[in-house]
Amino acid sequence: MAERDSGRVEIEAVCFDLDDTLCRYNQRGVDVLDQAFQKAGLSPLWTVEDYYGRYRDYLEASTDADDLRRRCFADLALDAGHGREAGHAVAETFSEVRDQEAVELLPGARDVLDALAAEYRLGLITNGAPGMQRTKLEATGLDDRFETVVYAGYDTAPKPAAEPFERALEDLGSSTDRTVYVGNSLSSDVAGARAAGLVSVWIPATDAVTEPAEPAPTYRLEALRELSTPPW
């Protein structure tokens, strides 16, 4: 865990990522992809590991999660010897199969938000379509927990651009050195927070992620519930 200079100003706002930081899907990605191939009338052309291994390559070029998946699946289809249209078809059926209400809070999420709300202003900065992300917030009971919600890729450029973080700071009336951003992705959350000048907290989504971490977060925690006692 990185340590901050004790002379720094006090934190007044904390913003969060949503997916795999506060909540996660109940549906397994492998099952959704298998059903997507079936609905598209195709045999499996790539694995969910192929998808997860490639999606970060499309973060800067994509406007939202659906666009990212469409681009990624098109290239995976080409790699499998098929046309881009096959990838587009699977991307569409993947979105149809994925149930945005089938989500659950990560352990400790509600307690952490309750604890932090007593001392800090809270915001959410999430890549994804507003309707899709609002559905998750409503399904998990978090729709009234944040003073501002920035739908990056729609309201602004997607993370890791600095713009969505700057929008949240403006809405919260906070400054970069007084705001913390919490997320599970180094390439999207930590990189974006660093680009905007925020303090970053990285909580890896799985134990498979190992050091050294690049880009380096201000703090690394092993579980969300550790935020009940903030490290800053």
Short mmCIF file of C-alpha atoms in Angstrom, two decimals, residues 59-194:
data_model
loop_
_atom_site.label_atom_id
_atom_site.label_comp_id
_atom_site.label_asym_id
_atom_site.label_seq_id
_atom_site.Cartn_x
_atom_site.Cartn_y
_atom_site.Cartn_z
CA LEU A 59 -10.97 1.15 -24.21
CA GLU A 60 -9.68 4.38 -25.75
CA ALA A 61 -11.36 3.87 -29.13
CA SER A 62 -14.78 2.77 -27.85
CA THR A 63 -17.62 5.03 -26.77
CA ASP A 64 -19.29 2.51 -24.41
CA ALA A 65 -19.35 -1.13 -23.38
CA ASP A 66 -21.61 -2.20 -26.30
CA ASP A 67 -19.38 -0.46 -28.84
CA LEU A 68 -16.28 -1.99 -27.24
CA ARG A 69 -17.78 -5.48 -27.41
CA ARG A 70 -18.87 -4.97 -31.02
CA ARG A 71 -15.36 -3.94 -32.05
CA CYS A 72 -13.69 -6.69 -30.06
CA PHE A 73 -16.02 -9.45 -31.26
CA ALA A 74 -15.58 -8.34 -34.88
CA ASP A 75 -11.82 -8.74 -34.60
CA LEU A 76 -12.16 -12.06 -32.76
CA ALA A 77 -14.42 -13.29 -35.58
CA LEU A 78 -11.79 -12.30 -38.13
CA ASP A 79 -9.16 -14.17 -36.14
CA ALA A 80 -11.42 -17.24 -36.26
CA GLY A 81 -11.70 -17.04 -40.05
CA HIS A 82 -15.15 -15.42 -40.21
CA GLY A 83 -16.37 -12.00 -41.31
CA ARG A 84 -16.88 -9.01 -39.02
CA GLU A 85 -20.64 -9.44 -39.38
CA ALA A 86 -20.39 -12.66 -37.39
CA GLY A 87 -18.77 -10.76 -34.52
CA HIS A 88 -21.41 -8.04 -34.73
CA ALA A 89 -24.18 -10.65 -34.54
CA VAL A 90 -22.69 -12.25 -31.43
CA ALA A 91 -22.22 -8.84 -29.82
CA GLU A 92 -25.91 -8.09 -30.34
CA THR A 93 -27.10 -11.41 -28.92
CA PHE A 94 -24.65 -11.09 -26.01
CA SER A 95 -26.35 -7.82 -25.05
CA GLU A 96 -29.75 -9.50 -25.33
CA VAL A 97 -28.75 -12.42 -23.10
CA ARG A 98 -27.01 -10.32 -20.46
CA ASP A 99 -29.60 -9.49 -17.78
CA GLN A 100 -28.72 -6.10 -16.31
CA GLU A 101 -30.95 -6.78 -13.29
CA ALA A 102 -29.07 -9.99 -12.46
CA VAL A 103 -26.47 -8.23 -10.35
CA GLU A 104 -25.40 -8.39 -6.72
CA LEU A 105 -23.45 -6.12 -4.43
CA LEU A 106 -19.90 -7.11 -3.62
CA PRO A 107 -19.34 -8.07 0.03
CA GLY A 108 -19.23 -5.02 2.25
CA ALA A 109 -20.39 -2.56 -0.42
CA ARG A 110 -23.41 -1.21 1.44
CA ASP A 111 -21.56 -0.89 4.74
CA VAL A 112 -18.65 0.90 3.07
CA LEU A 113 -20.94 3.41 1.36
CA ASP A 114 -22.81 4.04 4.61
CA ALA A 115 -19.57 4.62 6.50
CA LEU A 116 -18.07 6.94 3.89
CA ALA A 117 -21.29 8.90 3.36
CA ALA A 118 -21.07 10.06 6.97
CA GLU A 119 -17.84 11.93 6.21
CA TYR A 120 -17.50 12.41 2.46
CA ARG A 121 -19.49 13.44 -0.59
CA LEU A 122 -19.97 10.42 -2.85
CA GLY A 123 -19.96 10.13 -6.63
CA LEU A 124 -20.03 7.41 -9.28
CA ILE A 125 -18.04 7.42 -12.54
CA THR A 126 -18.87 4.42 -14.71
CA ASN A 127 -18.30 3.43 -18.32
CA GLY A 128 -21.56 2.22 -19.82
CA ALA A 129 -24.92 3.20 -21.25
CA PRO A 130 -27.06 5.22 -18.80
CA GLY A 131 -30.06 2.90 -19.05
CA MET A 132 -27.94 -0.19 -18.45
CA GLN A 133 -26.08 1.28 -15.50
CA ARG A 134 -29.19 2.81 -13.92
CA THR A 135 -30.81 -0.64 -14.03
CA LYS A 136 -27.88 -2.05 -12.03
CA LEU A 137 -28.06 0.79 -9.52
CA GLU A 138 -31.78 0.25 -9.02
CA ALA A 139 -31.41 -3.54 -8.78
CA THR A 140 -28.77 -3.20 -6.06
CA GLY A 141 -30.50 -0.36 -4.21
CA LEU A 142 -27.70 2.12 -4.90
CA ASP A 143 -29.69 4.51 -7.08
CA ASP A 144 -29.93 7.15 -4.33
CA ARG A 145 -26.42 6.79 -2.85
CA PHE A 146 -24.46 9.25 -5.00
CA GLU A 147 -24.60 13.04 -5.35
CA THR A 148 -23.47 12.73 -8.95
CA VAL A 149 -23.33 9.91 -11.50
CA VAL A 150 -21.21 10.34 -14.63
CA TYR A 151 -21.91 7.89 -17.45
CA ALA A 152 -18.55 7.95 -19.19
CA GLY A 153 -18.83 7.22 -22.89
CA TYR A 154 -22.15 9.10 -22.98
CA ASP A 155 -21.92 12.18 -20.75
CA THR A 156 -18.21 12.46 -21.53
CA ALA A 157 -15.40 10.53 -23.17
CA PRO A 158 -14.99 7.06 -21.62
CA LYS A 159 -12.48 6.26 -18.91
CA PRO A 160 -9.46 6.38 -18.87
CA ALA A 161 -9.91 9.91 -20.25
CA ALA A 162 -9.69 12.64 -17.60
CA GLU A 163 -12.99 14.23 -18.69
CA PRO A 164 -15.44 12.04 -16.71
CA PHE A 165 -13.42 12.61 -13.52
CA GLU A 166 -13.35 16.35 -14.15
CA ARG A 167 -17.14 16.34 -14.66
CA ALA A 168 -17.64 14.59 -11.31
CA LEU A 169 -15.34 17.06 -9.53
CA GLU A 170 -17.32 19.95 -10.97
CA ASP A 171 -20.62 18.42 -9.86
CA LEU A 172 -19.30 17.71 -6.35
CA GLY A 173 -17.55 21.06 -5.98
CA SER A 174 -14.35 19.27 -5.03
CA SER A 175 -10.72 19.50 -6.16
CA THR A 176 -8.36 16.83 -7.45
CA ASP A 177 -6.24 16.63 -4.30
CA ARG A 178 -9.34 16.32 -2.11
CA THR A 179 -10.98 13.53 -4.11
CA VAL A 180 -10.39 9.77 -4.11
CA TYR A 181 -11.41 7.39 -6.90
CA VAL A 182 -11.98 3.70 -6.19
CA GLY A 183 -11.96 1.08 -8.94
CA ASN A 184 -10.91 -2.42 -9.96
CA SER A 185 -9.19 -1.67 -13.28
CA LEU A 186 -5.63 -0.38 -13.61
CA SER A 187 -6.04 0.53 -17.28
CA SER A 188 -9.38 2.30 -16.91
CA ASP A 189 -9.86 3.40 -13.29
CA VAL A 190 -6.35 4.02 -11.98
CA ALA A 191 -5.06 5.39 -15.28
CA GLY A 192 -8.06 7.73 -15.57
CA ALA A 193 -7.80 8.92 -11.98
CA ARG A 194 -4.10 9.61 -12.45
#
